[in-house]
PDB file of C-alpha atoms and ligand atoms in Angstrom:
ATOM      1  CA  MET A 112     -15.273   0.807  -0.428  1.00 85.00           C
ATOM      2  CA  THR A 113     -18.237   1.911   1.547  1.00 83.00           C
ATOM      3  CA  THR A 114     -19.452   5.486   1.667  1.00 84.00           C
ATOM      4  CA  GLN A 115     -21.617   7.020   4.337  1.00 79.00           C
ATOM      5  CA  THR A 116     -24.884   8.697   3.415  1.00 75.00           C
ATOM      6  CA  ASP A 117     -23.163  12.089   3.133  1.00 75.00           C
ATOM      7  CA  GLY A 118     -20.887  10.683   0.415  1.00 78.00           C
ATOM      8  CA  VAL A 119     -17.767  10.553   2.603  1.00 79.00           C
ATOM      9  CA  TYR A 120     -15.802   7.316   2.667  1.00 84.00           C
ATOM     10  CA  ASP A 121     -15.787   5.291   5.829  1.00 90.00           C
ATOM     11  CA  ARG A 122     -12.066   4.725   5.281  1.00 96.00           C
ATOM     12  CA  GLN A 123     -10.051   7.136   3.144  1.00 97.00           C
ATOM     13  CA  PRO A 124      -9.092   5.427  -0.129  1.00 98.00           C
ATOM     14  CA  LEU A 125      -5.328   5.016  -0.542  1.00 98.00           C
ATOM     15  CA  ILE A 126      -3.816   4.877  -4.003  1.00 98.00           C
ATOM     16  CA  ALA A 127      -0.219   3.749  -3.539  1.00 98.00           C
ATOM     17  CA  GLY A 128       2.486   3.488  -6.196  1.00 98.00           C
ATOM     18  CA  ASN A 129       5.351   1.067  -5.546  1.00 98.00           C
ATOM     19  CA  TRP A 130       8.113   2.010  -7.961  1.00 98.00           C
ATOM     20  CA  LYS A 131      10.230  -1.017  -6.971  1.00 98.00           C
ATOM     21  CA  MET A 132      13.822  -0.693  -8.265  1.00 98.00           C
ATOM     22  CA  ASN A 133      12.939   1.813 -10.983  1.00 98.00           C
ATOM     23  CA  LEU A 134      13.734   5.523 -11.455  1.00 98.00           C
ATOM     24  CA  ASP A 135      16.806   7.262 -10.051  1.00 98.00           C
ATOM     25  CA  HIS A 136      16.326  10.409  -7.974  1.00 98.00           C
ATOM     26  CA  ALA A 137      16.247  12.762 -10.967  1.00 98.00           C
ATOM     27  CA  GLU A 138      13.686  10.611 -12.787  1.00 98.00           C
ATOM     28  CA  GLY A 139      11.752  10.218  -9.562  1.00 98.00           C
ATOM     29  CA  VAL A 140      11.484  13.966  -9.026  1.00 98.00           C
ATOM     30  CA  ALA A 141      10.260  14.400 -12.608  1.00 98.00           C
ATOM     31  CA  LEU A 142       7.567  11.754 -12.088  1.00 98.00           C
ATOM     32  CA  VAL A 143       6.347  13.228  -8.791  1.00 98.00           C
ATOM     33  CA  GLN A 144       6.202  16.685 -10.390  1.00 98.00           C
ATOM     34  CA  LYS A 145       4.213  15.391 -13.334  1.00 98.00           C
ATOM     35  CA  LEU A 146       1.887  13.422 -11.080  1.00 98.00           C
ATOM     36  CA  ALA A 147       1.192  16.501  -8.954  1.00 98.00           C
ATOM     37  CA  TRP A 148       0.489  18.654 -12.031  1.00 97.00           C
ATOM     38  CA  THR A 149      -1.759  16.037 -13.551  1.00 97.00           C
ATOM     39  CA  LEU A 150      -3.828  15.731 -10.379  1.00 97.00           C
ATOM     40  CA  ASP A 151      -3.955  19.528  -9.999  1.00 94.00           C
ATOM     41  CA  ASP A 152      -5.230  19.838 -13.571  1.00 92.00           C
ATOM     42  CA  ALA A 153      -8.005  17.396 -12.805  1.00 90.00           C
ATOM     43  CA  LYS A 154     -10.260  20.040 -11.350  1.00 80.00           C
ATOM     44  CA  ASN A 155     -12.437  17.689  -9.357  1.00 85.00           C
ATOM     45  CA  PHE A 156      -9.629  15.723  -7.746  1.00 93.00           C
ATOM     46  CA  ASP A 157      -9.689  16.168  -3.980  1.00 93.00           C
ATOM     47  CA  HIS A 158      -6.613  15.080  -2.016  1.00 94.00           C
ATOM     48  CA  ALA A 159      -8.624  15.222   1.195  1.00 93.00           C
ATOM     49  CA  ARG A 160     -10.959  12.586  -0.232  1.00 94.00           C
ATOM     50  CA  VAL A 161      -8.428  10.238  -1.849  1.00 97.00           C
ATOM     51  CA  GLN A 162      -4.911   9.817  -0.473  1.00 98.00           C
ATOM     52  CA  VAL A 163      -2.124   9.327  -3.022  1.00 98.00           C
ATOM     53  CA  ALA A 164       1.281   7.971  -2.007  1.00 98.00           C
ATOM     54  CA  VAL A 165       4.454   6.950  -3.832  1.00 98.00           C
ATOM     55  CA  PHE A 166       7.135   4.478  -2.763  1.00 99.00           C
ATOM     56  CA  PRO A 167      10.368   5.411  -4.528  1.00 98.00           C
ATOM     57  CA  PRO A 168      13.725   3.671  -4.087  1.00 98.00           C
ATOM     58  CA  ALA A 169      15.451   4.778  -0.865  1.00 98.00           C
ATOM     59  CA  THR A 170      18.020   6.830  -2.799  1.00 98.00           C
ATOM     60  CA  ASP A 171      15.198   9.020  -4.192  1.00 98.00           C
ATOM     61  CA  LEU A 172      13.510   9.821  -0.901  1.00 98.00           C
ATOM     62  CA  ARG A 173      15.523  12.901   0.064  1.00 98.00           C
ATOM     63  CA  SER A 174      14.838  14.511  -3.323  1.00 98.00           C
ATOM     64  CA  VAL A 175      11.154  13.612  -3.137  1.00 98.00           C
ATOM     65  CA  GLN A 176      10.988  15.100   0.359  1.00 98.00           C
ATOM     66  CA  THR A 177      12.560  18.355  -0.836  1.00 98.00           C
ATOM     67  CA  LEU A 178      10.126  18.618  -3.740  1.00 98.00           C
ATOM     68  CA  VAL A 179       7.024  17.738  -1.726  1.00 98.00           C
ATOM     69  CA  ALA A 180       7.933  20.136   1.091  1.00 98.00           C
ATOM     70  CA  GLY A 181       9.160  22.924  -1.235  1.00 98.00           C
ATOM     71  CA  ASP A 182       6.110  22.865  -3.492  1.00 98.00           C
ATOM     72  CA  LYS A 183       3.682  21.940  -0.693  1.00 98.00           C
ATOM     73  CA  LEU A 184       2.459  18.949  -2.654  1.00 98.00           C
ATOM     74  CA  LYS A 185      -0.324  16.940  -1.113  1.00 97.00           C
ATOM     75  CA  LEU A 186       1.308  13.641  -1.960  1.00 98.00           C
ATOM     76  CA  ALA A 187       2.458  11.197   0.690  1.00 98.00           C
ATOM     77  CA  TYR A 188       5.454   8.924   0.296  1.00 98.00           C
ATOM     78  CA  GLY A 189       7.182   6.080   2.020  1.00 99.00           C
ATOM     79  CA  GLY A 190       9.982   3.545   1.969  1.00 98.00           C
ATOM     80  CA  GLN A 191       9.789   0.166   0.245  1.00 98.00           C
ATOM     81  CA  ASP A 192      11.353  -1.635   3.207  1.00 98.00           C
ATOM     82  CA  LEU A 193      12.926  -0.973   6.607  1.00 98.00           C
ATOM     83  CA  SER A 194      15.208  -2.788   9.010  1.00 98.00           C
ATOM     84  CA  ASP A 195      13.798  -4.468  12.090  1.00 98.00           C
ATOM     85  CA  GLN A 196      16.734  -2.823  13.933  1.00 98.00           C
ATOM     86  CA  ASP A 197      17.075   0.865  14.799  1.00 98.00           C
ATOM     87  CA  SER A 198      20.807   1.390  14.149  1.00 98.00           C
ATOM     88  CA  GLY A 199      24.160  -0.370  14.160  1.00 98.00           C
ATOM     89  CA  ALA A 200      26.174  -2.856  12.128  1.00 98.00           C
ATOM     90  CA  PHE A 201      23.534  -3.794   9.550  1.00 98.00           C
ATOM     91  CA  THR A 202      25.217  -2.999   6.250  1.00 98.00           C
ATOM     92  CA  GLY A 203      22.817  -1.971   3.525  1.00 97.00           C
ATOM     93  CA  ASP A 204      19.768  -1.815   5.776  1.00 98.00           C
ATOM     94  CA  ILE A 205      17.673   1.287   6.380  1.00 98.00           C
ATOM     95  CA  SER A 206      16.378   2.307   9.788  1.00 98.00           C
ATOM     96  CA  GLY A 207      12.805   3.411  10.257  1.00 98.00           C
ATOM     97  CA  ALA A 208      14.297   6.378  12.115  1.00 98.00           C
ATOM     98  CA  PHE A 209      15.922   7.540   8.861  1.00 98.00           C
ATOM     99  CA  LEU A 210      12.668   7.170   6.937  1.00 98.00           C
ATOM    100  CA  LYS A 211      10.845   9.159   9.582  1.00 98.00           C
ATOM    101  CA  LYS A 212      13.485  11.892   9.402  1.00 98.00           C
ATOM    102  CA  LEU A 213      12.684  12.153   5.670  1.00 98.00           C
ATOM    103  CA  ASP A 214       9.006  12.701   6.598  1.00 98.00           C
ATOM    104  CA  CYS A 215       7.899   9.344   5.232  1.00 98.00           C
ATOM    105  CA  ALA A 216       4.342   8.597   6.279  1.00 98.00           C
ATOM    106  CA  PHE A 217       4.395   4.934   5.299  1.00 98.00           C
ATOM    107  CA  VAL A 218       6.664   1.972   4.798  1.00 99.00           C
ATOM    108  CA  LEU A 219       5.997  -1.265   2.919  1.00 99.00           C
ATOM    109  CA  VAL A 220       6.641  -4.426   4.921  1.00 98.00           C
ATOM    110  CA  GLY A 221       6.878  -7.957   3.577  1.00 98.00           C
ATOM    111  CA  HIS A 222       6.325  -7.254  -0.108  1.00 98.00           C
ATOM    112  CA  SER A 223       6.303 -10.592  -1.921  1.00 97.00           C
ATOM    113  CA  GLU A 224       9.553  -9.643  -3.664  1.00 97.00           C
ATOM    114  CA  ARG A 225      11.177  -9.237  -0.239  1.00 98.00           C
ATOM    115  CA  ARG A 226       9.656 -12.486   0.954  1.00 97.00           C
ATOM    116  CA  THR A 227      10.727 -14.526  -2.075  1.00 96.00           C
ATOM    117  CA  ILE A 228      13.987 -12.890  -3.228  1.00 97.00           C
ATOM    118  CA  HIS A 229      15.295 -12.051   0.251  1.00 97.00           C
ATOM    119  CA  GLY A 230      13.665 -14.898   2.147  1.00 97.00           C
ATOM    120  CA  GLU A 231      11.819 -12.681   4.608  1.00 98.00           C
ATOM    121  CA  SER A 232       9.754 -14.709   7.060  1.00 98.00           C
ATOM    122  CA  ASP A 233       6.562 -13.771   8.850  1.00 98.00           C
ATOM    123  CA  GLU A 234       8.621 -13.466  12.064  1.00 98.00           C
ATOM    124  CA  LEU A 235      10.934 -10.910  10.464  1.00 98.00           C
ATOM    125  CA  CYS A 236       7.956  -9.049   9.007  1.00 98.00           C
ATOM    126  CA  ALA A 237       6.409  -8.867  12.485  1.00 98.00           C
ATOM    127  CA  ARG A 238       9.628  -7.304  13.793  1.00 98.00           C
ATOM    128  CA  LYS A 239       9.600  -4.845  10.880  1.00 98.00           C
ATOM    129  CA  VAL A 240       5.981  -3.916  11.570  1.00 98.00           C
ATOM    130  CA  ALA A 241       6.980  -3.267  15.199  1.00 98.00           C
ATOM    131  CA  ALA A 242       9.932  -1.154  14.014  1.00 98.00           C
ATOM    132  CA  ALA A 243       7.634   0.898  11.785  1.00 98.00           C
ATOM    133  CA  TYR A 244       5.329   1.697  14.714  1.00 98.00           C
ATOM    134  CA  ARG A 245       8.319   2.430  16.950  1.00 98.00           C
ATOM    135  CA  HIS A 246       9.338   5.183  14.537  1.00 98.00           C
ATOM    136  CA  GLY A 247       5.901   6.610  13.860  1.00 98.00           C
ATOM    137  CA  LEU A 248       5.553   5.142  10.372  1.00 98.00           C
ATOM    138  CA  THR A 249       2.392   3.479   9.121  1.00 98.00           C
ATOM    139  CA  PRO A 250       3.240  -0.010   7.901  1.00 98.00           C
ATOM    140  CA  ILE A 251       1.643  -1.343   4.752  1.00 99.00           C
ATOM    141  CA  LEU A 252       1.868  -5.061   5.405  1.00 98.00           C
ATOM    142  CA  CYS A 253       1.831  -7.095   2.193  1.00 98.00           C
ATOM    143  CA  VAL A 254       0.407 -10.611   2.122  1.00 98.00           C
ATOM    144  CA  GLY A 255      -0.759 -12.933  -0.633  1.00 98.00           C
ATOM    145  CA  GLU A 256      -0.484 -16.398  -2.093  1.00 97.00           C
ATOM    146  CA  GLY A 257       1.398 -17.825  -5.042  1.00 94.00           C
ATOM    147  CA  LEU A 258      -0.125 -19.645  -7.992  1.00 92.00           C
ATOM    148  CA  GLU A 259       0.155 -23.167  -6.577  1.00 93.00           C
ATOM    149  CA  VAL A 260      -1.648 -22.187  -3.404  1.00 95.00           C
ATOM    150  CA  ARG A 261      -4.384 -20.461  -5.405  1.00 93.00           C
ATOM    151  CA  GLN A 262      -4.800 -23.528  -7.609  1.00 92.00           C
ATOM    152  CA  ALA A 263      -5.020 -25.746  -4.527  1.00 95.00           C
ATOM    153  CA  GLY A 264      -7.827 -23.512  -3.262  1.00 95.00           C
ATOM    154  CA  THR A 265      -6.121 -22.820   0.079  1.00 97.00           C
ATOM    155  CA  HIS A 266      -5.388 -19.151  -0.626  1.00 97.00           C
ATOM    156  CA  VAL A 267      -7.519 -17.737   2.193  1.00 98.00           C
ATOM    157  CA  ASP A 268      -5.972 -19.955   4.883  1.00 98.00           C
ATOM    158  CA  TYR A 269      -2.490 -19.324   3.536  1.00 98.00           C
ATOM    159  CA  THR A 270      -2.879 -15.548   3.439  1.00 98.00           C
ATOM    160  CA  LEU A 271      -4.482 -15.319   6.881  1.00 98.00           C
ATOM    161  CA  GLU A 272      -1.629 -17.378   8.305  1.00 98.00           C
ATOM    162  CA  GLN A 273       0.817 -14.866   6.832  1.00 98.00           C
ATOM    163  CA  LEU A 274      -1.270 -12.048   8.279  1.00 98.00           C
ATOM    164  CA  ARG A 275      -1.331 -13.522  11.795  1.00 98.00           C
ATOM    165  CA  GLY A 276       2.395 -14.323  11.703  1.00 98.00           C
ATOM    166  CA  SER A 277       3.368 -10.885  10.435  1.00 98.00           C
ATOM    167  CA  LEU A 278       1.269  -9.115  13.063  1.00 98.00           C
ATOM    168  CA  ALA A 279       2.485 -11.118  16.059  1.00 97.00           C
ATOM    169  CA  GLY A 280       2.849  -8.758  19.013  1.00 95.00           C
ATOM    170  CA  VAL A 281       1.049  -5.800  17.417  1.00 97.00           C
ATOM    171  CA  SER A 282      -1.383  -4.112  19.816  1.00 96.00           C
ATOM    172  CA  ALA A 283      -4.970  -3.238  18.935  1.00 95.00           C
ATOM    173  CA  GLU A 284      -4.091   0.427  19.379  1.00 95.00           C
ATOM    174  CA  ASP A 285      -1.333   0.221  16.760  1.00 97.00           C
ATOM    175  CA  ALA A 286      -3.378  -2.037  14.502  1.00 97.00           C
ATOM    176  CA  ALA A 287      -6.037   0.635  14.082  1.00 96.00           C
ATOM    177  CA  SER A 288      -3.732   2.613  11.782  1.00 97.00           C
ATOM    178  CA  LEU A 289      -2.448  -0.458   9.932  1.00 98.00           C
ATOM    179  CA  VAL A 290      -2.732  -0.845   6.175  1.00 98.00           C
ATOM    180  CA  VAL A 291      -2.790  -4.358   4.698  1.00 98.00           C
ATOM    181  CA  ALA A 292      -2.092  -4.971   1.023  1.00 98.00           C
ATOM    182  CA  TYR A 293      -3.382  -8.201  -0.483  1.00 98.00           C
ATOM    183  CA  GLU A 294      -1.106  -8.957  -3.405  1.00 97.00           C
ATOM    184  CA  PRO A 295      -1.560 -12.399  -4.940  1.00 96.00           C
ATOM    185  CA  VAL A 296       1.893 -13.247  -6.265  1.00 94.00           C
ATOM    186  CA  TRP A 297       0.460 -14.738  -9.458  1.00 91.00           C
ATOM    187  CA  ALA A 298      -1.037 -11.339 -10.329  1.00 90.00           C
ATOM    188  CA  ILE A 299       2.110  -9.253  -9.780  1.00 87.00           C
ATOM    189  CA  GLY A 300       3.678  -7.956 -12.964  1.00 83.00           C
ATOM    190  CA  THR A 301       1.964 -10.674 -14.982  1.00 85.00           C
ATOM    191  CA  GLY A 302      -0.947  -8.748 -16.454  1.00 81.00           C
ATOM    192  CA  GLU A 303      -3.098 -11.360 -14.717  1.00 80.00           C
ATOM    193  CA  VAL A 304      -5.408  -9.416 -12.428  1.00 81.00           C
ATOM    194  CA  ALA A 305      -7.537 -10.940  -9.705  1.00 85.00           C
ATOM    195  CA  GLY A 306     -11.210 -10.320 -10.336  1.00 91.00           C
ATOM    196  CA  PRO A 307     -12.958  -7.759  -8.125  1.00 95.00           C
ATOM    197  CA  GLU A 308     -14.765 -10.634  -6.423  1.00 96.00           C
ATOM    198  CA  ASP A 309     -11.413 -12.350  -5.643  1.00 95.00           C
ATOM    199  CA  ALA A 310     -10.106  -9.097  -4.163  1.00 97.00           C
ATOM    200  CA  GLN A 311     -13.300  -8.741  -2.124  1.00 97.00           C
ATOM    201  CA  GLU A 312     -13.247 -12.355  -0.935  1.00 97.00           C
ATOM    202  CA  MET A 313      -9.762 -11.988   0.494  1.00 98.00           C
ATOM    203  CA  SER A 314     -10.253  -8.451   1.830  1.00 98.00           C
ATOM    204  CA  ALA A 315     -13.357  -9.565   3.723  1.00 98.00           C
ATOM    205  CA  ALA A 316     -11.479 -12.569   5.111  1.00 98.00           C
ATOM    206  CA  ILE A 317      -8.615 -10.313   6.207  1.00 98.00           C
ATOM    207  CA  ARG A 318     -11.014  -7.911   7.918  1.00 98.00           C
ATOM    208  CA  ALA A 319     -12.789 -10.779   9.673  1.00 98.00           C
ATOM    209  CA  GLU A 320      -9.436 -12.075  10.916  1.00 98.00           C
ATOM    210  CA  LEU A 321      -8.483  -8.591  12.140  1.00 98.00           C
ATOM    211  CA  GLU A 322     -11.787  -8.470  13.954  1.00 98.00           C
ATOM    212  CA  ARG A 323     -10.987 -11.770  15.678  1.00 98.00           C
ATOM    213  CA  LEU A 324      -7.545 -10.451  16.634  1.00 98.00           C
ATOM    214  CA  TYR A 325      -8.368  -6.889  17.602  1.00 98.00           C
ATOM    215  CA  GLY A 326     -12.124  -6.435  17.786  1.00 97.00           C
ATOM    216  CA  GLU A 327     -14.687  -4.947  15.463  1.00 97.00           C
ATOM    217  CA  GLU A 328     -13.914  -1.276  16.019  1.00 96.00           C
ATOM    218  CA  THR A 329     -10.246  -1.689  15.123  1.00 97.00           C
ATOM    219  CA  ALA A 330     -10.935  -3.959  12.148  1.00 97.00           C
ATOM    220  CA  ARG A 331     -13.311  -1.359  10.747  1.00 96.00           C
ATOM    221  CA  LYS A 332     -10.508   1.249  10.686  1.00 96.00           C
ATOM    222  CA  VAL A 333      -7.867  -0.827   8.868  1.00 98.00           C
ATOM    223  CA  ARG A 334      -7.449  -0.028   5.206  1.00 98.00           C
ATOM    224  CA  ILE A 335      -7.074  -3.026   2.922  1.00 98.00           C
ATOM    225  CA  LEU A 336      -5.519  -2.555  -0.507  1.00 98.00           C
ATOM    226  CA  TYR A 337      -5.422  -4.840  -3.510  1.00 97.00           C
ATOM    227  CA  GLY A 338      -2.250  -5.098  -5.608  1.00 96.00           C
ATOM    228  CA  GLY A 339      -1.385  -7.024  -8.773  1.00 94.00           C
ATOM    229  CA  SER A 340      -1.561  -5.662 -12.334  1.00 94.00           C
ATOM    230  CA  VAL A 341      -3.784  -2.735 -11.368  1.00 96.00           C
ATOM    231  CA  LYS A 342      -4.308  -0.219 -14.184  1.00 96.00           C
ATOM    232  CA  ALA A 343      -6.695   2.665 -14.766  1.00 97.00           C
ATOM    233  CA  ALA A 344      -8.888   0.304 -16.789  1.00 96.00           C
ATOM    234  CA  ASN A 345      -9.505  -2.140 -13.923  1.00 96.00           C
ATOM    235  CA  ALA A 346      -9.037  -0.002 -10.780  1.00 97.00           C
ATOM    236  CA  ALA A 347     -12.566   1.387 -10.458  1.00 97.00           C
ATOM    237  CA  ALA A 348     -14.230  -2.045 -10.440  1.00 97.00           C
ATOM    238  CA  ILE A 349     -11.820  -3.355  -7.808  1.00 97.00           C
ATOM    239  CA  LEU A 350     -12.193  -0.233  -5.663  1.00 97.00           C
ATOM    240  CA  ALA A 351     -15.975  -0.512  -5.808  1.00 96.00           C
ATOM    241  CA  GLU A 352     -15.781  -3.660  -3.665  1.00 97.00           C
ATOM    242  CA  ARG A 353     -16.935  -3.184  -0.106  1.00 96.00           C
ATOM    243  CA  ASP A 354     -13.766  -4.206   1.758  1.00 97.00           C
ATOM    244  CA  VAL A 355     -11.200  -2.908  -0.751  1.00 98.00           C
ATOM    245  CA  ASP A 356     -10.011   0.526   0.389  1.00 98.00           C
ATOM    246  CA  GLY A 357      -7.260   1.193  -2.085  1.00 98.00           C
ATOM    247  CA  VAL A 358      -4.723  -0.250  -4.480  1.00 98.00           C
ATOM    248  CA  LEU A 359      -0.980  -0.882  -4.445  1.00 98.00           C
ATOM    249  CA  VAL A 360       0.227  -0.332  -7.980  1.00 98.00           C
ATOM    250  CA  GLY A 361       3.559  -1.425  -9.465  1.00 98.00           C
ATOM    251  CA  GLY A 362       4.193  -0.974 -13.194  1.00 97.00           C
ATOM    252  CA  ALA A 363       1.321   1.440 -13.820  1.00 98.00           C
ATOM    253  CA  SER A 364       2.602   3.801 -11.108  1.00 98.00           C
ATOM    254  CA  LEU A 365       5.660   4.600 -13.225  1.00 98.00           C
ATOM    255  CA  LYS A 366       3.517   6.583 -15.672  1.00 98.00           C
ATOM    256  CA  ALA A 367       2.130   9.828 -14.266  1.00 98.00           C
ATOM    257  CA  GLU A 368      -0.991   9.900 -16.486  1.00 97.00           C
ATOM    258  CA  GLU A 369      -1.905   6.291 -15.841  1.00 98.00           C
ATOM    259  CA  PHE A 370      -1.338   6.520 -12.100  1.00 98.00           C
ATOM    260  CA  ALA A 371      -3.275   9.787 -11.901  1.00 98.00           C
ATOM    261  CA  ASN A 372      -6.125   8.090 -13.734  1.00 97.00           C
ATOM    262  CA  ILE A 373      -6.119   5.317 -11.143  1.00 98.00           C
ATOM    263  CA  ALA A 374      -6.282   7.969  -8.400  1.00 98.00           C
ATOM    264  CA  ARG A 375      -9.242   9.478 -10.268  1.00 97.00           C
ATOM    265  CA  PHE A 376     -11.145   6.201 -10.207  1.00 95.00           C
ATOM    266  CA  GLU A 377     -14.300   8.011  -9.101  1.00 91.00           C
ATOM    267  CA  ASP A 378     -14.472   9.723 -12.506  1.00 88.00           C
ATOM    268  CA  HIS A 379     -14.404   6.323 -14.165  1.00 73.00           C
ATOM    269  CA  VAL A 380     -17.171   5.040 -11.932  1.00 62.00           C
ATOM    270  CA  ALA A 381     -19.275   8.037 -12.914  1.00 47.00           C
ATOM    271  CA  SER A 382     -18.602   7.782 -16.648  1.00 45.00           C
TER     272      SER A 382
HETATM  273  O1  13P B  51       3.781  -5.679  -6.569  1.00 52.40           O
HETATM  274  C1  13P B  51       2.993  -4.819  -6.918  1.00 52.40           C
HETATM  275  C2  13P B  51       2.847  -3.572  -6.152  1.00 52.40           C
HETATM  276  O2  13P B  51       3.514  -3.653  -4.933  1.00 52.40           O
HETATM  277  C3  13P B  51       2.147  -4.999  -8.126  1.00 52.40           C
HETATM  278  O3  13P B  51       2.933  -4.826  -9.226  1.00 52.40           O
HETATM  279  P1  13P B  51       2.239  -4.681 -10.684  1.00 52.40           P
HETATM  280  O4  13P B  51       1.194  -3.616 -10.546  1.00 52.40           O
HETATM  281  O5  13P B  51       3.364  -4.282 -11.594  1.00 52.40           O
HETATM  282  O6  13P B  51       1.634  -6.011 -10.998  1.00 52.40           O
END
């Protein structure tokens, strides 16, 4: 991340917790409460400086909304997926309109678990990104290569291809608010974390591609996150990289203390 001379970040860091299919609504409310208390107790934590967001299962969102609104918590939240359609006969799918109604700020699109388990293509992801913008949600578009691609050394080409395909039809105006999450599949839930220089290499390549697609001014505004076995112990080094503007955390976001410590990465840099 780059800071300006007055110590303000160029792009606001985003610390995002993807709960995946964990925690029912009662457990989810307890975790959000504990997370909010923990961050409040950390006297020097400034929500205006670092944005914190959680991505609970869809069945938790109404309860999270009630808690966040009722207690005026400064936490953002979003859905883990959305339909490319707005309404109709799409059993089991969730409209972006419904997420917006629950005051979601964000929605994940194209997480590798959606791409591999549910066979989501770049074309479908592009339609989901469009649906997110249609409903006033900020998409967090996930891209990243598997182990074989990484071993073949073609990870940058592969990931940029996914990026281009999943952004087909997105305007420069919309792209300015986009968030991209680089999540190498081989680092997800494996304990195997990409090195800070790997995260930087890909983030820089993604930003350069965004610049080609949308121009320099837009590319400079896009936040790029790294995801894959992020913990408090490795977050600060990854976040120190120039083009990495945040992290998308799976397992470690299920523990309030650990996730709060990731959000407080600046304290770890200082210590
Ligand atoms: O997929 C992820 C976040 O979306 C990463 O998961 P882990 O942090 O559990 O590796």
